[in-house]
Short mmCIF file of C-alpha atoms in Angstrom, two decimals:
data_model
loop_
_atom_site.label_atom_id
_atom_site.label_comp_id
_atom_site.label_asym_id
_atom_site.label_seq_id
_atom_site.Cartn_x
_atom_site.Cartn_y
_atom_site.Cartn_z
CA MET A 1 158.80 -1.02 -160.30
CA PRO A 2 158.93 -1.50 -156.51
CA THR A 3 158.72 -5.04 -155.14
CA PRO A 4 158.04 -6.14 -151.56
CA GLU A 5 161.80 -6.52 -151.08
CA ASP A 6 162.61 -3.06 -152.47
CA PRO A 7 162.05 0.26 -150.72
CA THR A 8 159.40 2.54 -152.18
CA THR A 9 161.56 5.55 -151.29
CA VAL A 10 164.44 6.35 -153.62
CA LEU A 11 166.97 9.16 -153.29
CA TYR A 12 168.76 10.31 -156.43
CA ARG A 13 171.82 12.45 -155.68
CA ASN A 14 175.10 13.77 -157.06
CA GLY A 15 173.67 14.96 -160.37
CA SER A 16 171.36 17.67 -161.70
CA VAL A 17 167.58 17.91 -161.52
CA TYR A 18 165.57 20.01 -163.95
CA SER A 19 163.01 21.46 -161.54
CA PRO A 20 161.05 24.70 -161.27
CA ALA A 21 161.20 24.24 -157.50
CA ASP A 22 165.00 24.64 -157.41
CA PRO A 23 167.02 25.50 -160.53
CA PHE A 24 170.21 24.40 -158.76
CA ALA A 25 168.89 21.08 -157.45
CA THR A 26 171.30 18.15 -157.47
CA ALA A 27 169.11 15.59 -155.72
CA MET A 28 165.53 14.30 -155.72
CA LEU A 29 163.57 12.07 -153.35
CA ILE A 30 160.81 9.80 -154.67
CA ASP A 31 158.32 8.34 -152.23
CA ARG A 32 155.55 5.97 -153.31
CA GLY A 33 155.51 7.19 -156.88
CA VAL A 34 155.51 10.90 -156.04
CA VAL A 35 158.26 13.53 -155.99
CA ALA A 36 158.68 14.19 -152.28
CA TRP A 37 161.59 16.64 -152.36
CA VAL A 38 164.18 18.29 -154.61
CA GLY A 39 167.19 20.17 -153.33
CA SER A 40 170.91 20.34 -152.72
CA GLU A 41 173.50 17.64 -152.17
CA HIS A 42 174.14 18.94 -148.67
CA ALA A 43 170.48 18.52 -147.69
CA ALA A 44 170.31 15.13 -149.39
CA ALA A 45 172.85 13.76 -146.93
CA ASN A 46 170.21 14.04 -144.20
CA LEU A 47 167.69 11.94 -146.14
CA THR A 48 169.64 8.70 -146.33
CA GLY A 49 168.95 5.81 -144.04
CA PRO A 50 167.10 2.50 -143.66
CA GLY A 51 164.27 2.09 -146.13
CA VAL A 52 165.78 4.60 -148.58
CA ARG A 53 167.53 3.32 -151.69
CA THR A 54 170.20 5.75 -152.82
CA VAL A 55 171.15 6.16 -156.47
CA ASP A 56 174.42 7.93 -157.29
CA LEU A 57 173.74 9.85 -160.51
CA ASP A 58 177.44 10.42 -161.09
CA GLY A 59 176.70 13.74 -162.78
CA ALA A 60 173.67 12.59 -164.77
CA LEU A 61 170.67 14.82 -165.40
CA ILE A 62 167.08 14.10 -164.34
CA THR A 63 164.33 15.73 -166.37
CA PRO A 64 160.57 15.27 -166.59
CA GLY A 65 159.82 12.43 -168.97
CA PHE A 66 158.94 13.32 -172.54
CA VAL A 67 155.46 12.97 -174.02
CA ASP A 68 155.14 12.46 -177.75
CA ALA A 69 152.16 14.58 -178.85
CA HIS A 70 151.59 12.66 -182.09
CA ALA A 71 152.62 9.06 -182.75
CA HIS A 72 151.44 5.86 -184.41
CA THR A 73 152.39 2.97 -182.18
CA THR A 74 151.69 -0.06 -184.35
CA GLU A 75 153.18 1.60 -187.43
CA THR A 76 156.27 2.43 -185.36
CA GLY A 77 156.60 -1.20 -184.35
CA ILE A 78 156.21 -2.33 -187.96
CA ALA A 79 158.81 0.21 -189.07
CA LEU A 80 161.27 -1.09 -186.47
CA GLY A 81 161.02 -4.49 -188.18
CA SER A 82 160.99 -3.21 -191.78
CA ILE A 83 163.66 -2.01 -194.19
CA ASP A 84 164.81 1.46 -193.15
CA LEU A 85 165.06 3.46 -196.38
CA THR A 86 165.73 6.85 -194.81
CA ALA A 87 169.42 6.66 -195.72
CA CYS A 88 168.80 5.95 -199.42
CA ARG A 89 170.29 8.75 -201.47
CA SER A 90 169.26 7.55 -204.92
CA LEU A 91 166.71 5.42 -206.71
CA GLY A 92 169.43 2.83 -207.25
CA GLU A 93 170.11 2.54 -203.51
CA LEU A 94 166.42 1.94 -202.83
CA LEU A 95 166.20 -0.76 -205.49
CA GLN A 96 169.37 -2.34 -204.11
CA ALA A 97 167.83 -2.45 -200.62
CA VAL A 98 164.77 -4.20 -202.06
CA GLY A 99 167.03 -6.62 -203.94
CA ASP A 100 168.96 -7.44 -200.77
CA ALA A 101 165.71 -8.21 -198.95
CA ALA A 102 164.57 -10.43 -201.82
CA ALA A 103 167.88 -12.27 -201.79
CA SER A 104 167.29 -13.17 -198.15
CA GLY A 105 164.16 -15.06 -199.21
CA ALA A 106 161.47 -12.55 -198.18
CA SER A 107 158.16 -13.10 -199.95
CA THR A 108 156.74 -9.79 -198.73
CA ILE A 109 159.01 -6.75 -198.46
CA LEU A 110 157.98 -3.79 -196.31
CA GLY A 111 160.01 -0.61 -196.14
CA PHE A 112 159.61 2.96 -194.94
CA GLY A 113 161.18 6.39 -194.96
CA TRP A 114 162.26 7.01 -198.57
CA ASP A 115 162.28 10.59 -199.89
CA GLU A 116 162.88 11.05 -203.61
CA SER A 117 163.23 14.83 -203.29
CA GLN A 118 166.92 14.37 -202.42
CA TRP A 119 167.67 11.79 -205.11
CA PRO A 120 169.46 12.81 -208.30
CA GLU A 121 166.72 11.09 -210.34
CA LYS A 122 163.93 13.08 -208.58
CA ARG A 123 161.49 10.28 -209.36
CA VAL A 124 160.02 7.23 -207.64
CA PRO A 125 160.49 3.63 -208.82
CA THR A 126 157.94 2.14 -211.18
CA ALA A 127 155.96 -1.01 -210.44
CA ALA A 128 158.05 -2.93 -212.97
CA GLU A 129 161.32 -1.79 -211.37
CA LEU A 130 160.09 -3.01 -207.98
CA ASP A 131 159.03 -6.32 -209.55
CA ARG A 132 162.53 -6.83 -210.92
CA ALA A 133 164.28 -5.78 -207.72
CA GLY A 134 161.92 -7.82 -205.55
CA ASP A 135 162.25 -10.93 -207.73
CA GLY A 136 158.55 -11.74 -207.46
CA ALA A 137 158.05 -10.61 -203.83
CA LEU A 138 155.14 -8.38 -202.87
CA VAL A 139 156.67 -4.95 -202.22
CA TYR A 140 155.16 -2.05 -200.26
CA LEU A 141 157.45 0.88 -199.47
CA VAL A 142 155.87 3.81 -197.67
CA ARG A 143 157.17 7.33 -198.25
CA ALA A 144 158.68 9.33 -195.37
CA ASP A 145 155.44 11.27 -194.83
CA ILE A 146 153.30 8.05 -194.85
CA HIS A 147 150.79 9.72 -197.18
CA SER A 148 151.95 7.78 -200.23
CA ALA A 149 153.90 4.67 -201.15
CA VAL A 150 155.30 2.66 -204.02
CA VAL A 151 154.17 -0.91 -204.65
CA SER A 152 155.26 -3.71 -206.92
CA GLY A 153 153.20 -4.73 -209.90
CA SER A 154 152.57 -8.12 -208.27
CA LEU A 155 150.98 -6.49 -205.21
CA ALA A 156 149.02 -4.01 -207.34
CA ALA A 157 147.64 -6.75 -209.58
CA GLY A 158 146.43 -8.79 -206.64
CA LEU A 159 144.57 -5.78 -205.22
CA GLY A 160 143.34 -4.36 -208.53
CA LEU A 161 144.99 -1.01 -207.79
CA ALA A 162 145.25 0.06 -211.43
CA GLY A 163 141.56 0.91 -211.39
CA VAL A 164 141.60 2.78 -208.07
CA ASP A 165 141.90 6.56 -207.56
CA GLY A 166 145.48 7.52 -206.75
CA TRP A 167 147.30 4.86 -208.82
CA SER A 168 150.22 5.94 -211.03
CA ASP A 169 152.45 3.11 -212.25
CA GLY A 170 153.38 1.86 -208.79
CA PHE A 171 153.06 5.17 -206.96
CA VAL A 172 149.92 5.22 -204.79
CA VAL A 173 148.13 8.03 -202.97
CA ARG A 174 144.59 8.55 -201.67
CA ALA A 175 142.31 5.50 -202.12
CA ALA A 176 144.97 3.38 -203.83
CA HIS A 177 147.34 3.93 -200.95
CA GLU A 178 144.70 3.09 -198.35
CA ALA A 179 143.97 -0.18 -200.14
CA ALA A 180 147.65 -1.12 -200.29
CA ARG A 181 148.21 -0.23 -196.66
CA ARG A 182 145.21 -2.25 -195.47
CA ALA A 183 146.44 -5.27 -197.41
CA THR A 184 149.91 -5.11 -195.88
CA ARG A 185 148.57 -4.48 -192.36
CA SER A 186 146.43 -7.60 -192.08
CA LEU A 187 147.76 -8.67 -188.69
CA THR A 188 146.87 -11.37 -186.21
CA PRO A 189 146.14 -10.18 -182.64
CA ASP A 190 149.49 -11.56 -181.47
CA GLN A 191 151.38 -9.82 -184.29
CA ARG A 192 149.64 -6.55 -183.50
CA ARG A 193 150.48 -6.72 -179.80
CA SER A 194 154.05 -7.69 -180.58
CA TYR A 195 154.51 -4.60 -182.75
CA GLN A 196 152.88 -2.41 -180.11
CA HIS A 197 155.07 -3.79 -177.32
CA ALA A 198 158.19 -3.24 -179.40
CA ALA A 199 157.26 0.36 -180.15
CA LEU A 200 156.42 1.23 -176.55
CA LEU A 201 159.58 -0.40 -175.20
CA HIS A 202 161.57 1.56 -177.79
CA ALA A 203 159.84 4.78 -176.66
CA ALA A 204 160.72 4.07 -173.04
CA SER A 205 164.38 3.64 -173.99
CA ARG A 206 164.28 7.14 -175.49
CA GLY A 207 162.96 8.84 -172.34
CA TYR A 208 159.25 8.92 -173.18
CA VAL A 209 156.78 8.31 -170.36
CA ALA A 210 153.75 8.64 -172.64
CA VAL A 211 152.81 8.61 -176.30
CA THR A 212 149.75 10.21 -177.85
CA GLU A 213 148.24 7.62 -180.15
CA MET A 214 146.65 9.12 -183.25
CA ALA A 215 144.37 6.27 -184.25
CA ALA A 216 142.01 6.49 -187.20
CA PRO A 217 139.95 3.98 -189.19
CA HIS A 218 141.81 4.79 -192.41
CA ILE A 219 145.13 3.99 -190.68
CA ALA A 220 144.17 0.83 -188.82
CA PRO A 221 140.95 -0.88 -187.79
CA ARG A 222 139.28 -0.21 -184.46
CA GLU A 223 140.77 -3.36 -182.95
CA ASP A 224 144.24 -1.84 -183.33
CA LEU A 225 143.47 0.84 -180.75
CA GLU A 226 141.52 -1.60 -178.60
CA SER A 227 144.57 -3.88 -178.57
CA LEU A 228 146.86 -1.02 -177.64
CA LEU A 229 144.63 0.07 -174.78
CA SER A 230 144.31 -3.51 -173.53
CA ILE A 231 148.03 -3.53 -172.83
CA ASP A 232 147.10 -1.08 -170.08
CA GLY A 233 150.57 0.10 -169.19
CA SER A 234 152.44 -3.18 -169.07
CA ALA A 235 153.82 -6.02 -171.13
CA GLY A 236 153.84 -8.89 -168.69
CA ASP A 237 156.06 -7.78 -165.81
CA VAL A 238 157.48 -4.79 -167.69
CA PRO A 239 155.66 -1.45 -167.30
CA LEU A 240 155.25 0.52 -170.52
CA PRO A 241 154.74 4.19 -171.37
CA GLU A 242 151.23 5.50 -170.95
CA VAL A 243 149.06 5.70 -174.07
CA ILE A 244 146.95 8.85 -174.55
CA PRO A 245 144.37 7.72 -177.13
CA TYR A 246 142.57 9.73 -179.81
CA TRP A 247 140.18 8.38 -182.43
CA ALA A 248 139.88 10.35 -185.68
CA GLN A 249 136.47 9.49 -187.06
CA LEU A 250 134.09 12.04 -188.53
CA THR A 251 130.90 12.72 -186.56
CA ARG A 252 127.74 14.60 -187.47
CA THR A 253 125.55 14.32 -184.39
CA ARG A 254 125.93 14.54 -180.64
CA GLU A 255 124.80 10.90 -180.50
CA ASP A 256 127.76 9.96 -182.72
CA VAL A 257 130.11 11.76 -180.36
CA ARG A 258 128.70 10.12 -177.23
CA GLY A 259 128.85 6.72 -178.89
CA PHE A 260 132.53 7.00 -179.76
CA MET A 261 133.51 8.53 -176.42
CA GLU A 262 131.73 5.76 -174.52
CA GLY A 263 133.62 3.18 -176.57
CA PHE A 264 137.23 2.18 -176.07
CA GLY A 265 136.54 1.75 -172.35
CA GLY A 266 135.70 5.43 -172.03
CA ARG A 267 139.41 6.26 -172.30
CA LEU A 268 139.49 8.49 -175.39
CA ALA A 269 141.04 11.91 -174.90
CA GLY A 270 139.04 13.19 -177.85
CA LEU A 271 137.84 12.73 -181.41
CA ALA A 272 140.85 14.32 -182.99
CA GLY A 273 144.20 13.56 -184.57
CA ASP A 274 144.59 12.29 -188.11
CA LEU A 275 141.11 13.20 -189.27
CA ASN A 276 142.64 14.38 -192.51
CA VAL A 277 141.48 17.66 -193.98
CA ASP A 278 144.36 17.38 -196.46
CA GLY A 279 147.50 15.33 -197.07
CA SER A 280 151.22 16.12 -197.06
CA ILE A 281 153.69 18.41 -198.79
CA GLY A 282 155.92 15.53 -199.88
CA SER A 283 153.09 13.69 -201.63
CA ARG A 284 151.69 16.98 -203.02
CA THR A 285 148.37 16.30 -201.30
CA ALA A 286 148.49 19.13 -198.75
CA ALA A 287 145.83 21.65 -199.81
CA LEU A 288 147.38 24.96 -200.87
CA ARG A 289 145.94 28.36 -201.78
CA ALA A 290 148.39 28.57 -204.71
CA PRO A 291 149.76 25.72 -206.86
CA TYR A 292 152.85 23.71 -205.99
CA SER A 293 156.02 25.28 -207.33
CA ASP A 294 157.10 22.02 -208.94
CA ASP A 295 153.61 21.10 -210.20
CA PRO A 296 151.67 24.20 -211.31
CA ARG A 297 148.64 22.04 -212.15
CA SER A 298 148.12 20.95 -208.56
CA THR A 299 146.97 22.68 -205.38
CA GLY A 300 146.73 19.42 -203.43
CA THR A 301 143.76 17.50 -202.11
CA LEU A 302 140.94 18.31 -199.70
CA TYR A 303 139.66 15.14 -198.08
CA LEU A 304 137.01 16.89 -195.97
CA SER A 305 134.63 19.64 -197.02
CA GLU A 306 133.79 22.73 -195.03
CA ASP A 307 130.45 21.13 -194.18
CA ASP A 308 132.21 17.99 -192.89
CA VAL A 309 134.49 20.03 -190.66
CA ALA A 310 131.69 22.23 -189.33
CA ALA A 311 129.47 19.24 -188.56
CA HIS A 312 132.23 17.51 -186.62
CA LEU A 313 133.06 20.67 -184.68
CA LEU A 314 129.41 21.43 -183.90
CA ALA A 315 128.75 17.92 -182.56
CA THR A 316 131.91 17.69 -180.47
CA THR A 317 131.73 21.24 -179.15
CA ALA A 318 128.14 20.69 -178.03
CA GLU A 319 129.38 17.70 -176.02
CA THR A 320 132.49 19.57 -174.78
CA VAL A 321 134.67 16.95 -176.43
CA GLN A 322 138.05 17.85 -177.85
CA ALA A 323 138.04 17.62 -181.63
CA GLY A 324 140.75 18.23 -184.16
CA PHE A 325 142.12 17.57 -187.60
CA HIS A 326 145.27 16.79 -189.53
CA VAL A 327 145.91 19.95 -191.54
CA ILE A 328 149.13 21.00 -193.28
CA GLY A 329 148.39 23.38 -196.17
CA ASP A 330 147.06 26.94 -195.87
CA ALA A 331 143.94 26.12 -197.90
CA GLY A 332 143.27 23.18 -195.60
CA LEU A 333 143.63 25.46 -192.59
CA ASP A 334 141.18 27.91 -194.17
CA VAL A 335 138.57 25.14 -194.24
CA VAL A 336 139.09 24.41 -190.52
CA LEU A 337 138.93 28.08 -189.55
CA ARG A 338 135.65 28.54 -191.43
CA GLY A 339 134.31 25.50 -189.58
CA LEU A 340 135.33 27.05 -186.26
CA GLU A 341 133.70 30.31 -187.26
CA ALA A 342 130.43 28.52 -188.08
CA THR A 343 130.54 26.63 -184.79
CA ALA A 344 131.15 29.79 -182.77
CA ALA A 345 128.29 31.54 -184.58
CA GLU A 346 125.88 28.77 -183.56
CA LEU A 347 127.14 27.77 -180.09
CA GLY A 348 129.14 30.80 -178.96
CA ILE A 349 132.85 31.46 -178.78
CA GLU A 350 133.13 30.43 -175.14
CA GLU A 351 131.77 26.97 -175.91
CA VAL A 352 134.35 26.57 -178.68
CA ARG A 353 137.16 27.59 -176.35
CA ARG A 354 135.90 25.32 -173.59
CA ALA A 355 136.21 22.29 -175.87
CA ARG A 356 140.01 22.91 -176.24
CA HIS A 357 140.18 21.76 -179.87
CA ARG A 358 143.56 20.78 -181.35
CA LEU A 359 145.13 20.69 -184.80
CA GLU A 360 147.94 18.44 -186.01
CA HIS A 361 150.93 19.83 -187.92
CA VAL A 362 149.60 23.27 -189.11
CA GLU A 363 152.71 23.65 -191.24
CA LEU A 364 151.59 26.62 -193.34
CA ALA A 365 149.85 29.36 -191.32
CA ASP A 366 149.99 33.13 -191.87
CA ASP A 367 149.57 35.75 -189.14
CA ALA A 368 145.81 35.99 -189.64
CA ALA A 369 145.41 32.24 -189.27
CA ILE A 370 147.52 32.22 -186.12
CA GLY A 371 145.41 35.02 -184.70
CA ALA A 372 142.29 32.98 -185.43
CA LEU A 373 143.74 29.97 -183.60
CA VAL A 374 144.26 32.18 -180.55
CA HIS A 375 140.74 33.57 -180.85
CA TYR A 376 139.16 30.10 -180.88
CA GLY A 377 141.49 28.68 -178.22
CA VAL A 378 142.87 26.00 -180.55
CA ALA A 379 146.14 24.26 -179.72
CA VAL A 380 148.72 22.93 -182.18
CA SER A 381 150.65 19.67 -182.18
CA GLY A 382 153.83 20.30 -184.18
CA GLN A 383 156.75 18.20 -185.43
CA PRO A 384 160.00 20.21 -185.49
CA VAL A 385 162.05 17.49 -187.18
CA PHE A 386 159.94 18.03 -190.31
CA ASP A 387 161.76 21.34 -190.70
CA ALA A 388 165.13 19.80 -189.86
CA LEU A 389 164.67 17.19 -192.59
CA TRP A 390 162.94 19.18 -195.31
CA GLY A 391 163.18 22.90 -194.57
CA HIS A 392 166.74 23.65 -195.75
CA ASP A 393 167.78 25.35 -198.99
CA GLY A 394 167.11 23.04 -201.90
CA GLY A 395 165.16 20.67 -199.67
CA LEU A 396 161.70 19.22 -200.11
CA TYR A 397 159.83 22.34 -198.97
CA ASP A 398 161.96 24.54 -201.20
CA GLN A 399 161.19 22.31 -204.19
CA ARG A 400 157.47 22.07 -203.50
CA LEU A 401 156.76 25.61 -202.24
CA GLY A 402 159.61 27.93 -203.22
CA GLU A 403 159.63 31.13 -201.15
CA ARG A 404 156.57 30.00 -199.19
CA ARG A 405 158.73 27.60 -197.21
CA SER A 406 159.88 30.46 -194.96
CA GLY A 407 156.34 30.57 -193.58
CA MET A 408 156.26 26.94 -192.49
CA ASN A 409 156.33 25.42 -189.00
CA ARG A 410 156.14 28.80 -187.30
CA PHE A 411 156.76 27.69 -183.73
CA ALA A 412 158.05 31.05 -182.48
CA SER A 413 155.12 32.92 -184.01
CA LEU A 414 152.60 30.47 -182.59
CA LEU A 415 154.05 30.58 -179.10
CA SER A 416 154.50 34.37 -179.03
CA ALA A 417 150.87 34.80 -180.11
CA GLY A 418 149.70 32.63 -177.22
CA VAL A 419 148.91 29.33 -178.96
CA LEU A 420 149.48 26.21 -176.86
CA VAL A 421 152.07 24.20 -178.79
CA ALA A 422 152.97 20.59 -178.01
CA LEU A 423 155.67 18.65 -179.82
CA GLY A 424 155.81 15.16 -181.23
CA SER A 425 157.50 12.99 -183.81
CA ASP A 426 154.63 11.61 -185.92
CA SER A 427 156.63 8.37 -185.58
CA PRO A 428 157.48 6.56 -187.74
CA VAL A 429 157.56 9.63 -190.02
CA THR A 430 160.44 10.90 -187.87
CA PRO A 431 162.24 8.87 -185.18
CA LEU A 432 161.30 8.76 -181.52
CA ASP A 433 164.09 11.15 -180.51
CA PRO A 434 162.92 13.97 -178.23
CA TRP A 435 166.22 15.82 -178.11
CA ALA A 436 166.27 15.94 -181.92
CA SER A 437 162.96 17.82 -181.70
CA VAL A 438 164.41 20.26 -179.19
CA ARG A 439 167.51 20.76 -181.36
CA ALA A 440 165.36 21.37 -184.44
CA CYS A 441 163.56 24.18 -182.60
CA LEU A 442 166.90 25.85 -181.89
CA GLN A 443 168.05 25.51 -185.49
CA HIS A 444 164.95 26.31 -187.53
CA SER A 445 165.53 26.91 -191.24
CA ASN A 446 163.95 30.36 -190.72
CA PRO A 447 165.91 31.99 -187.86
CA ALA A 448 162.89 34.15 -187.02
CA GLU A 449 161.04 30.97 -185.98
CA ASN A 450 163.72 29.60 -183.63
CA ILE A 451 162.68 29.07 -180.02
CA SER A 452 164.77 28.37 -176.94
CA ALA A 453 165.60 24.89 -175.72
CA ARG A 454 163.56 25.58 -172.59
CA ALA A 455 160.46 26.54 -174.60
CA ALA A 456 160.86 23.47 -176.80
CA PHE A 457 161.43 21.23 -173.79
CA ILE A 458 158.26 22.48 -172.08
CA ALA A 459 156.32 21.96 -175.33
CA HIS A 460 157.55 18.36 -175.37
CA THR A 461 156.69 17.65 -171.73
CA ARG A 462 154.21 19.81 -169.77
CA ALA A 463 152.39 21.16 -172.84
CA SER A 464 151.77 17.68 -174.21
CA TRP A 465 150.11 16.64 -170.96
CA ARG A 466 148.11 19.86 -170.88
CA LEU A 467 146.96 19.40 -174.48
CA SER A 468 145.35 16.08 -173.56
CA GLY A 469 143.63 17.57 -170.54
CA ARG A 470 145.80 16.05 -167.84
CA SER A 471 146.71 17.49 -164.43
CA PRO A 472 148.85 20.66 -164.50
CA MET A 473 151.27 18.88 -162.16
CA MET A 474 152.25 16.47 -164.92
CA GLY A 475 155.47 17.20 -166.74
CA GLN A 476 157.39 18.86 -163.94
CA LEU A 477 159.56 17.70 -161.06
CA ALA A 478 158.32 19.45 -157.96
CA PRO A 479 157.07 18.19 -154.58
CA GLY A 480 153.68 16.57 -154.99
CA ALA A 481 154.10 15.85 -158.72
CA PRO A 482 153.97 12.31 -160.08
CA ALA A 483 157.39 10.69 -160.34
CA SER A 484 157.54 10.62 -164.13
CA PHE A 485 161.05 11.35 -165.32
CA ALA A 486 164.08 10.27 -167.31
CA VAL A 487 167.75 10.15 -166.35
CA TRP A 488 170.28 11.25 -168.96
CA LYS A 489 174.00 10.93 -169.45
CA VAL A 490 175.06 14.26 -170.96
CA ASP A 491 178.31 15.87 -172.08
CA GLU A 492 177.47 19.32 -170.76
CA LEU A 493 174.60 21.35 -169.31
CA MET A 494 173.77 24.83 -170.57
CA VAL A 495 171.09 27.48 -171.03
CA GLN A 496 170.33 27.57 -174.75
CA THR A 497 168.66 30.43 -176.54
CA PRO A 498 168.14 31.13 -180.24
CA ASP A 499 168.78 34.87 -179.80
CA ASN A 500 171.98 35.73 -181.64
CA ARG A 501 172.29 39.01 -179.72
CA VAL A 502 173.23 37.14 -176.56
CA GLN A 503 175.51 34.24 -175.80
CA SER A 504 173.68 31.25 -177.23
CA TRP A 505 175.29 28.63 -175.02
CA SER A 506 175.43 30.22 -171.60
CA THR A 507 176.43 28.58 -168.34
CA ASP A 508 176.05 31.68 -166.20
CA PRO A 509 174.43 30.43 -162.95
CA ARG A 510 173.16 33.91 -162.03
CA ALA A 511 170.22 33.52 -164.39
CA GLY A 512 168.68 30.88 -162.13
CA THR A 513 167.42 28.95 -165.15
CA PRO A 514 167.34 25.14 -164.95
CA LEU A 515 169.98 23.71 -167.25
CA LEU A 516 169.40 21.40 -170.19
CA PRO A 517 171.85 19.26 -172.17
CA ALA A 518 174.08 21.04 -174.65
CA LEU A 519 172.92 19.82 -178.04
CA ASP A 520 175.96 20.84 -180.07
CA THR A 521 178.36 18.38 -178.47
CA GLU A 522 179.78 15.17 -179.88
CA ASN A 523 177.37 12.91 -178.00
CA ALA A 524 173.60 13.21 -177.88
CA PRO A 525 171.96 12.77 -174.46
CA LEU A 526 171.78 9.07 -173.60
CA CYS A 527 168.78 7.75 -171.67
CA LEU A 528 169.86 5.80 -168.57
CA GLU A 529 166.48 5.28 -166.93
CA THR A 530 162.82 6.10 -167.55
CA VAL A 531 160.25 6.13 -164.73
CA HIS A 532 156.51 6.86 -164.89
CA ASP A 533 154.34 7.22 -161.80
CA GLY A 534 157.15 5.64 -159.83
CA HIS A 535 157.38 2.54 -162.07
CA ARG A 536 160.58 1.92 -163.97
CA LEU A 537 159.94 1.59 -167.71
CA TYR A 538 163.54 1.26 -168.82
CA VAL A 539 167.05 1.09 -167.40
CA ALA A 540 170.27 1.08 -169.38
CA GLU A 541 172.69 -1.76 -168.84
CA GLY A 542 175.17 -0.84 -166.14
CA PHE A 543 173.27 2.13 -164.74
CA LEU A 544 173.62 2.18 -160.95
CA ALA A 545 169.87 2.29 -160.43
CA ALA A 546 169.55 -1.25 -161.74
#
C-alpha cells in the first residue's frame, strides 16, 4: 500500500490490460486507489514523470481481481495445515498417510479431501482401521465435499458418536459429523485468527481481491465470523482480501431478521449461504427425486422442510434482505421453489425479486426449475471444479446418478436463460484457483453446458460483486473504477470459446474482444501482484512492482 515516501500514482505499461474501455489496452494508470486511465503504450509515454511510479509489465496481463463467491475461510486455513488427502488413490494410501502423521508424533490427526469413489476398494476406512493406522491418535478426516468424514474409534468413543444419528463404524454424516467437527474445531482466538490470516494471504497470492464467507452456526460458532470481520482488511501491516460475509441461520420472523442483520457490526450481506436444504452427492445426502443409482434405498436427506424454507423467505423478503440456501439435489430445489412460490403469493412477485435471493450450488436443475429461478429473480453461486473433478465418465456423479449426471451444473443453460451466475471454489472443497474454475467452464463434461472463458471470467469477477449487492463498477478496469486487480504472467493470450463450429483458440484482433490467458498451455497463469482499492495484497518475489 502507498506510504508517505511512495507516489500514489502508478503507471503500469508494456503489457496487456483486460478492460471494457479498450480491448487493446497495454497500459493502465492508477491514482489514489482508482483506475484513472487505460490505453496504448504510445499514450502512456506522455504520462510518466515526477510523482508517477512506473511498472514495466514485461508482457504480463492485468485483469480485474477475482472474487470467490463461496468460501470457508477458517476451514481453508485449517486445511492448509492439515494432511492433504486429495491425491490418495486407494484406501491403503489414505491409511499410509495417517500412519506417516502418527509416526511424526501427532496426537491429533486432521486431514481433508479424500474421495473413495475413485478408489479400487470403493469403501471408506473403518474406525478400527484408523485406530491402527493412527497408533492411538485422535483422527478426523473430512471427505472432499465436507458433508461427511471418517473418525477413529478413539475419537468416536470420547464423543459418544456410536449413539448419534449418522454414525456408521467410523463414517459420520448429519448429527454425528457435526459433533465430530465441533470437537476438532475447538480453537483459541489466536489459533482462529492465525488460520484466517493464512487463508486470506493464500487467496491474495492466487489473485483474489475478495472472498465470500459462507458462515453458519453448524459450521463454526458465531465468534468465528466475528473474528474474521475483526481483521477488517489487514493482518498487521499487510492488507488482506475483502471479506463479504453471510450468516446462514434460519429465521421465522422479521424481528429475527433485523436482529441478525444488526449484529456482526451491521456488515452482513444477507442471511444466506450454507443454510442447508440438503447435503451432497458424494455423501449421498443431496435430496433427489429418484433414488441414487448406487443405493436404490436412498433419495438423500432433507434438512429443512418446506415450512422452514417458506418462513425464512417470508421474513427476509419482508425486510428486503437477501436470503438463500445450500441446495444440490432436484428434490431439494423443489422445496426451495415451493417456498418462493408461497412467498410470492403472500408478498408479491416484485418483493421477491427485489430481495435478490441467492442459491448455492444448484447442481441438479431441469429446464422448469431454471425458468422458475428466472421468474423469481434468484441468482446462483456455482462451483465449476465440481464438474471437473466428479463429472467425467465413471466418476462420482456417474456412480451416484447414472444418466442424470448430464443434467448437472448447467452453467450454459442458466446463463442463457438469464440467471445471474457467480463462481466460487467452496474452498477447501476445491482449491482457491480461479483459472481452474474458468478452465472447467470451457471443458464441461456435458459439451452442451460449456461456456466461454469470457463468460466464466465475468461470473468470477463482476457477477460475484453484483451478487453481493456491490457497486456495478466493481470487477472491471475502466476509468473511475476501484483499482482492484491482479497481474499475471501468462504463456499466451487468446479469445476462448466452447463453440466447436469456430476456432476455439482465436487470436484474431479484429474481434475487438479483450484477451484472456490461454488455458491449454504448459504453464497456468502465475499471479505476480494482487491489488484491492489501491492497496497491494500480494507481490511475487522478483516482480518489478516490488
